[in-house]
CSV table of C-alpha atoms and ligand atoms in Angstrom, one decimal:
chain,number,residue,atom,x,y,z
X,1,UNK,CA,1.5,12.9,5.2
X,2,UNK,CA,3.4,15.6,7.2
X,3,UNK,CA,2.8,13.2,10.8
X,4,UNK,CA,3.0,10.5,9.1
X,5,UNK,CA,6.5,11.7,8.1
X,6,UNK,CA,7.6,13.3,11.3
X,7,UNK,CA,7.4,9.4,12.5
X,8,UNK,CA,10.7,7.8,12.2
X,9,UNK,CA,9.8,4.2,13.3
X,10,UNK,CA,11.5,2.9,11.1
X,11,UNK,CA,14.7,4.1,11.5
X,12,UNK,CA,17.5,1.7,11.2
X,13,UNK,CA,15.7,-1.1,9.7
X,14,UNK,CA,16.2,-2.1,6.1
X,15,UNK,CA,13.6,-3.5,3.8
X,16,UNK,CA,13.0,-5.1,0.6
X,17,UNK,CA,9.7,-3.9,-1.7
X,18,UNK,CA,9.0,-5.5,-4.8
X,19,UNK,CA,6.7,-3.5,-7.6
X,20,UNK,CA,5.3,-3.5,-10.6
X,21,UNK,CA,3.7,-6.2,-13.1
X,22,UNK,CA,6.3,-8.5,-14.8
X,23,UNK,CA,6.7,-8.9,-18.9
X,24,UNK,CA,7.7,-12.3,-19.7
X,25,UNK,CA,9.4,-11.8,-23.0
X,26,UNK,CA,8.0,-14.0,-26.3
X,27,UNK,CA,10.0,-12.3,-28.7
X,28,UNK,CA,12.2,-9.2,-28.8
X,29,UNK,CA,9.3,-6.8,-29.4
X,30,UNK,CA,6.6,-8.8,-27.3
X,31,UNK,CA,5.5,-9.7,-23.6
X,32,UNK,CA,3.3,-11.0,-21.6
X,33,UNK,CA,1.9,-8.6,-19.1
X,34,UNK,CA,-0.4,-7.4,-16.7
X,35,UNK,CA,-2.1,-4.2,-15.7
X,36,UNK,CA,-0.4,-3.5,-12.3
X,37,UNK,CA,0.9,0.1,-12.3
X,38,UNK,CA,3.5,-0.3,-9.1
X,39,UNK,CA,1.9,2.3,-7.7
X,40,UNK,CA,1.5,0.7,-4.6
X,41,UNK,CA,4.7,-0.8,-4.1
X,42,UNK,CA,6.4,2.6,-5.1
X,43,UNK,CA,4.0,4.3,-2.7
X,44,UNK,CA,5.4,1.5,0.3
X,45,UNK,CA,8.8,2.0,-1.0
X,46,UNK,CA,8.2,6.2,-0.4
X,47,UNK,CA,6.7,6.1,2.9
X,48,UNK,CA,9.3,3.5,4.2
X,49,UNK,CA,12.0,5.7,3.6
X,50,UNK,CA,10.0,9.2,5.1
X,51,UNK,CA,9.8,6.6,7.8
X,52,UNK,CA,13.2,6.2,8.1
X,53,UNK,CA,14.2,2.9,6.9
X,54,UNK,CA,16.5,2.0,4.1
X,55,UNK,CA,14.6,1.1,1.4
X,56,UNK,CA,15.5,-1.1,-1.5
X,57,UNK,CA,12.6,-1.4,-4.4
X,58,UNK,CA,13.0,-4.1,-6.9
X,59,UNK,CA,10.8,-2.7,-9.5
X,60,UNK,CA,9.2,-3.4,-13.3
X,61,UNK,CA,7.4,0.2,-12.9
X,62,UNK,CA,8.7,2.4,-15.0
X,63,UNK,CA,7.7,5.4,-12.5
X,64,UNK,CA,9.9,7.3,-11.1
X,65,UNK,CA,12.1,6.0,-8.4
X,66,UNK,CA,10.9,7.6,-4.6
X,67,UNK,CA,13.4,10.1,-2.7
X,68,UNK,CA,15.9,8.2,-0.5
X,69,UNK,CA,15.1,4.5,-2.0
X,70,UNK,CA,17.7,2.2,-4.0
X,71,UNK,CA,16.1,0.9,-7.2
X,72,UNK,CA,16.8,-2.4,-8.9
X,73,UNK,CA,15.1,-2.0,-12.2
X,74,UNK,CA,13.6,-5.8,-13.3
X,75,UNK,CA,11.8,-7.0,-16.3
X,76,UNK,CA,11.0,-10.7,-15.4
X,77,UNK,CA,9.5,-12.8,-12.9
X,78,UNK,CA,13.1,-14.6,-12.9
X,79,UNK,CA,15.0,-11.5,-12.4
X,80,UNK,CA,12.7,-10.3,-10.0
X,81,UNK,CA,13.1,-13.6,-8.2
X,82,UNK,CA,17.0,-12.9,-8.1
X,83,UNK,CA,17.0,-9.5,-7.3
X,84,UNK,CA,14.5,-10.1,-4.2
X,85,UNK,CA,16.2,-13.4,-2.8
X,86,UNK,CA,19.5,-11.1,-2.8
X,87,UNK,CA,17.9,-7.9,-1.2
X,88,UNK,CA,16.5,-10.4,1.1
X,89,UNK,CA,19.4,-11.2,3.2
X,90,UNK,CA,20.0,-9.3,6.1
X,91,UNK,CA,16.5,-7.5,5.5
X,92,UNK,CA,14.0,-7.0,8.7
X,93,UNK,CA,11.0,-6.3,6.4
X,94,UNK,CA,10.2,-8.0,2.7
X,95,UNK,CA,6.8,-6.4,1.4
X,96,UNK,CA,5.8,-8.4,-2.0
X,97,UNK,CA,3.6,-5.8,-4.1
X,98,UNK,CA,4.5,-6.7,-7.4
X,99,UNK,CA,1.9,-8.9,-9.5
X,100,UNK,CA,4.5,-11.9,-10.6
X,101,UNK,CA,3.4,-13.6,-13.8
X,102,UNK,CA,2.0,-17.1,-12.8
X,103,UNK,CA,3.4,-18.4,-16.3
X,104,UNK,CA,6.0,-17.4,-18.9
X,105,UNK,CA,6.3,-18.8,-22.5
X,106,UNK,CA,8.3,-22.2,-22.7
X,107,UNK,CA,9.8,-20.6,-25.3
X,108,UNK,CA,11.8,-17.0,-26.2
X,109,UNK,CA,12.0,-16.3,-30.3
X,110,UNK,CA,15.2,-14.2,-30.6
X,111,UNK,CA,13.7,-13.4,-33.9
X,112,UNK,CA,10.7,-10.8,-34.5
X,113,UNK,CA,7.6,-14.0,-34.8
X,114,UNK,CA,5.9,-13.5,-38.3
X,115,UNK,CA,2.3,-13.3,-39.2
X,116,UNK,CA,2.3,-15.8,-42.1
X,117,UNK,CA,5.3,-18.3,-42.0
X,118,UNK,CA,6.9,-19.9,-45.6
X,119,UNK,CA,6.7,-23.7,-45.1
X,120,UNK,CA,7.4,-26.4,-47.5
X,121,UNK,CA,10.0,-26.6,-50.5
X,122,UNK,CA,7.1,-25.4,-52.5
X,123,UNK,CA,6.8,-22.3,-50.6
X,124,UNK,CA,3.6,-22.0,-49.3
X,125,UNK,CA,2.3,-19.8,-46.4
X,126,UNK,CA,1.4,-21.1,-43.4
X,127,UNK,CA,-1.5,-19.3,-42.2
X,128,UNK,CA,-2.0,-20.6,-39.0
X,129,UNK,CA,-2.0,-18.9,-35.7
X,130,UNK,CA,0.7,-19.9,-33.2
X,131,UNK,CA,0.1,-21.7,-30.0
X,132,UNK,CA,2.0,-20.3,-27.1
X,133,UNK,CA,3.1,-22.9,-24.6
X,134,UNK,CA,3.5,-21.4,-20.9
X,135,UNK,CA,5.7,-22.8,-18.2
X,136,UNK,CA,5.1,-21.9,-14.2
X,137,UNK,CA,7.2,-18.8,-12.8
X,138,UNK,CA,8.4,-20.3,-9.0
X,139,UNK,CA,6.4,-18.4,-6.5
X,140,UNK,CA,8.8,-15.8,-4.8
X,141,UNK,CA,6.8,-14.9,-1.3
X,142,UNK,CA,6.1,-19.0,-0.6
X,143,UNK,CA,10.3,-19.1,-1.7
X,144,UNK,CA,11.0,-16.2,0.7
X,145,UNK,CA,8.6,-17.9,3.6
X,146,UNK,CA,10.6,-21.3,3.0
X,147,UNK,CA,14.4,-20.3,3.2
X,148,UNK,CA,13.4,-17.9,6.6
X,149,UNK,CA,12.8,-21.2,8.2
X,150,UNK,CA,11.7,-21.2,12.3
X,151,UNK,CA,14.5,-18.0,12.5
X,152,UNK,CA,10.8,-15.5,11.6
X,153,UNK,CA,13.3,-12.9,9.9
X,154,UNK,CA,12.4,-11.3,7.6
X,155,UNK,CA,8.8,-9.9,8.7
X,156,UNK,CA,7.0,-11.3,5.1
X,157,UNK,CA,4.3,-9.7,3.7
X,158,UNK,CA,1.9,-10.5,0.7
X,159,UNK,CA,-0.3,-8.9,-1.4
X,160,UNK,CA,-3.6,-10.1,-3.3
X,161,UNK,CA,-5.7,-8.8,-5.7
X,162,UNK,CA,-8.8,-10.6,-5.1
X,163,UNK,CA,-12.7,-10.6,-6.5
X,164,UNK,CA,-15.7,-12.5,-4.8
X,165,UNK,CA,-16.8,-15.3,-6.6
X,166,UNK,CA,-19.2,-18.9,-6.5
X,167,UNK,CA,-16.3,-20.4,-4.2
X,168,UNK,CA,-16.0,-17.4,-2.0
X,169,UNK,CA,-16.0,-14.1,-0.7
X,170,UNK,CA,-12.7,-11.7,-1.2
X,171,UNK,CA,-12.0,-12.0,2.6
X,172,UNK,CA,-12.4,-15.9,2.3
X,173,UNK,CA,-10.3,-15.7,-0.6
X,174,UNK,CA,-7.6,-13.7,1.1
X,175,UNK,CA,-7.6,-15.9,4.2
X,176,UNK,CA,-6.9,-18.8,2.3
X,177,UNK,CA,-4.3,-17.7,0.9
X,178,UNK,CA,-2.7,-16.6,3.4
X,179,UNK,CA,-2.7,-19.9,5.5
X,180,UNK,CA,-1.5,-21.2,2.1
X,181,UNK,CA,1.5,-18.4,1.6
X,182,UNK,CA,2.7,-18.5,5.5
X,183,UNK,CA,3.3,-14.8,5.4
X,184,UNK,CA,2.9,-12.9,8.6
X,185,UNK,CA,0.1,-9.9,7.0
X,186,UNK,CA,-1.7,-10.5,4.0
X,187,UNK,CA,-2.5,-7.1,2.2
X,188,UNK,CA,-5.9,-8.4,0.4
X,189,UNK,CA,-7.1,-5.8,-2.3
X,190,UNK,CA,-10.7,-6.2,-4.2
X,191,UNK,CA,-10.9,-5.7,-7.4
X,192,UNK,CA,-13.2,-6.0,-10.4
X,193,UNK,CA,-13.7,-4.6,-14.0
X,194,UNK,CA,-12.4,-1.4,-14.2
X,195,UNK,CA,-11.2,-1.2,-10.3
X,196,UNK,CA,-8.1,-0.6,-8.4
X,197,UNK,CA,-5.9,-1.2,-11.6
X,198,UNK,CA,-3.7,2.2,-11.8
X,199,UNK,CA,-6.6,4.3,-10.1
X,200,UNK,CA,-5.5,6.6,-7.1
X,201,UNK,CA,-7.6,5.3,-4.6
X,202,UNK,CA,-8.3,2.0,-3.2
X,203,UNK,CA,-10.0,0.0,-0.6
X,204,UNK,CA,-7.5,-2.8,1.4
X,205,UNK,CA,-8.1,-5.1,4.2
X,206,UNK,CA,-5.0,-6.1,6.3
X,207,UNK,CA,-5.2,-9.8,7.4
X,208,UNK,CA,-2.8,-11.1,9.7
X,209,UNK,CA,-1.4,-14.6,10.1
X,210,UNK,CA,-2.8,-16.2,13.2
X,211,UNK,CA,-5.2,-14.0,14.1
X,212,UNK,CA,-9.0,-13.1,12.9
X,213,UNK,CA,-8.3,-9.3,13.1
X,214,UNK,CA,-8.8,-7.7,10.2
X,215,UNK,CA,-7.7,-4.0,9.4
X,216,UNK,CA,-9.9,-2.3,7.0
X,217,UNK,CA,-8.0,0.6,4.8
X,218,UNK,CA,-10.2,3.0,2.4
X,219,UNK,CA,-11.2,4.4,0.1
X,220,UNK,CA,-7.6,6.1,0.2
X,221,UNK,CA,-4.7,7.3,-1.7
X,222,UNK,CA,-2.2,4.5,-2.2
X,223,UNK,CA,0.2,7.0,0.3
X,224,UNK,CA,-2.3,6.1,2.8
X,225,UNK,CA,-2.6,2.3,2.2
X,226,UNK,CA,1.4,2.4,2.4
X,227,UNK,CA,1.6,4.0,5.9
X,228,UNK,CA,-1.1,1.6,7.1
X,229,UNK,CA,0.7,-1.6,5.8
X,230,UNK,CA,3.9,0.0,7.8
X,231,UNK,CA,2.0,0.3,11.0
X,232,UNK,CA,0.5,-3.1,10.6
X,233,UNK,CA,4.2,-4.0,10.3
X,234,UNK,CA,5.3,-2.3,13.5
X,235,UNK,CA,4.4,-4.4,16.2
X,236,UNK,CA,6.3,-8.0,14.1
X,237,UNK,CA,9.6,-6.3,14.3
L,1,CTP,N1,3.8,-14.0,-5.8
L,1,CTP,C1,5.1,-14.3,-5.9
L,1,CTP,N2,5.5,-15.1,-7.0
L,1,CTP,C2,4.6,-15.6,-7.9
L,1,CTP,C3,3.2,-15.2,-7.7
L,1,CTP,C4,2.8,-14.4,-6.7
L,1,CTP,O1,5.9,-13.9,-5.1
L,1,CTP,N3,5.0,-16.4,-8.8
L,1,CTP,C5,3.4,-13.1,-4.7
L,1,CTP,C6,2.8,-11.8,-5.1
L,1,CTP,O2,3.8,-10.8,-5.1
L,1,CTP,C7,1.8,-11.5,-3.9
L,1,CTP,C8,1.4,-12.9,-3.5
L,1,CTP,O3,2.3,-13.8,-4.0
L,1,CTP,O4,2.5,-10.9,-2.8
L,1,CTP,C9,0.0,-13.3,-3.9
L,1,CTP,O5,0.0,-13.3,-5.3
L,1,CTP,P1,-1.3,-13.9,-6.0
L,1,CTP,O6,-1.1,-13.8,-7.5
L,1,CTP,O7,-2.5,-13.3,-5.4
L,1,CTP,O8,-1.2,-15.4,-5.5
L,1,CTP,P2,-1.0,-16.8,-6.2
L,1,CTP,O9,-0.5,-17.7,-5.2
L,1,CTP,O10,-0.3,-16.6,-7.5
L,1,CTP,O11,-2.5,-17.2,-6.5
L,1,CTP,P3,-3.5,-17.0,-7.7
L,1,CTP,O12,-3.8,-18.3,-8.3
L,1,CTP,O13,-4.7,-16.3,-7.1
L,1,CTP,O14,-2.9,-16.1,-8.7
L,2,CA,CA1,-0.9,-15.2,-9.2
């Protein structure tokens, strides 16, 4: 990426990546999870900063943290929320990357949950799995997109991780959803069994809000992807 470096277009603007799959706690030792590597988000967060921006990455990844970038470590969809919303203010750029868990549990066992439970004042074992209730996570972009208001700052932009299916092809997929997000570029990613999760390379379509021009990235390294998504950003600064 030497050019790509020499670029300093984004000098003096600040922005806000989020990275990394969440882990909704069940019990001290357990999660809920999902297979996102935060590659790409750490990849954004990397080429932001050769780019000149200051770059503040709100992360679950536990890979290491790019030259030049301010880290806040998160675990959960709730303290990803916080840290975001804060790192928000002032920003010129939000980029959402991270895969936020749709659902946590209702409910957080500060004790290790047991296989086989004791029941009953005659002692015996209840063999029975458990059932684990979920609860919605709020939706951080559509949160981000509502408290902007008419003011268009920050620049907001979305990812998805999409597959065709009876209702629709990815592209259809991804325009939907961003008409239902409001972002300005929707970053829409296909995936399928053993695709895209933690490989190098990748294949991205760019989709922006208002407009039927789409911007086709790939097969390349995540590095790549990142650089694209920033010049895609360029012009909405
Ligand atoms: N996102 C978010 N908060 C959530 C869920 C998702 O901010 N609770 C963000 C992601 O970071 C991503 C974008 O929304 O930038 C799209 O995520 P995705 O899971 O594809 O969208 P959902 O609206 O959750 O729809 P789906 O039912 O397809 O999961
Ligand atoms: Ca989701």
């Amino acid at each position: 990426e030497a050019t790509a470096s020499a670029r300093r277009d984004l000098e003096g603007r600040r922005v806000v990546v989020s990275a990394g799959g969440t882990r909704e706690p069940l019990d001290p030792v357990r999660y809920l999870g999902n297979r996102s590597s935060g590659k790409q988000g750490h990849a954004l967060a990397e080429a932001a900063a050769a780019r000149g921006a200051r770059v503040t990455l709100v992360s679950s990844s536990s890979l290491p943290t790019p030259v030049g970038v301010d880290v806040v470590p998160v675990e959960t969809a709730l303290e990803l929320e916080a840290a975001v919303t804060d790192a928000a203010r002032g920003a010129d750029v939000v980029v959402m990357a991270a895969a936020v868990a749709d659902f946590r549990p209702a409910a957080y066992a500060d004790h290790k949950i047991k296989k086989t439970h004791a029941t009953g004042a005659d002692g015996s074992a209840d063999e029975s799995a458990p059932v684990v209730e979920l609860v919605r996570n709020p939706d951080v972009l559509a949160g981000l997109v509502a408290a902007r208001g008419a003011a268009g700052s920050p620049v907001i932009v979305g990812f998805a991780a999409e597959t065709g299916d009876a209702e629709g092809t990815v592209l259809e997929h991804g325009r939907a959803k961003l008409a239902r997000k409001g972002c300005d570029l929707l970053v829409v990613n296909e995936v399928g069994v053993g695709v895209t999760f933690g490989r190098d390379d990748s294949t991205v379509h760019i989709l922006r809000r208002g407009s039927d021009t789409v911007t086709d990235v790939g097969p390349a390294s995540k590095g790549e992807i990142a650089h694209a998504v920033w010049d895609a950003v360029l012009p909405l600064l």
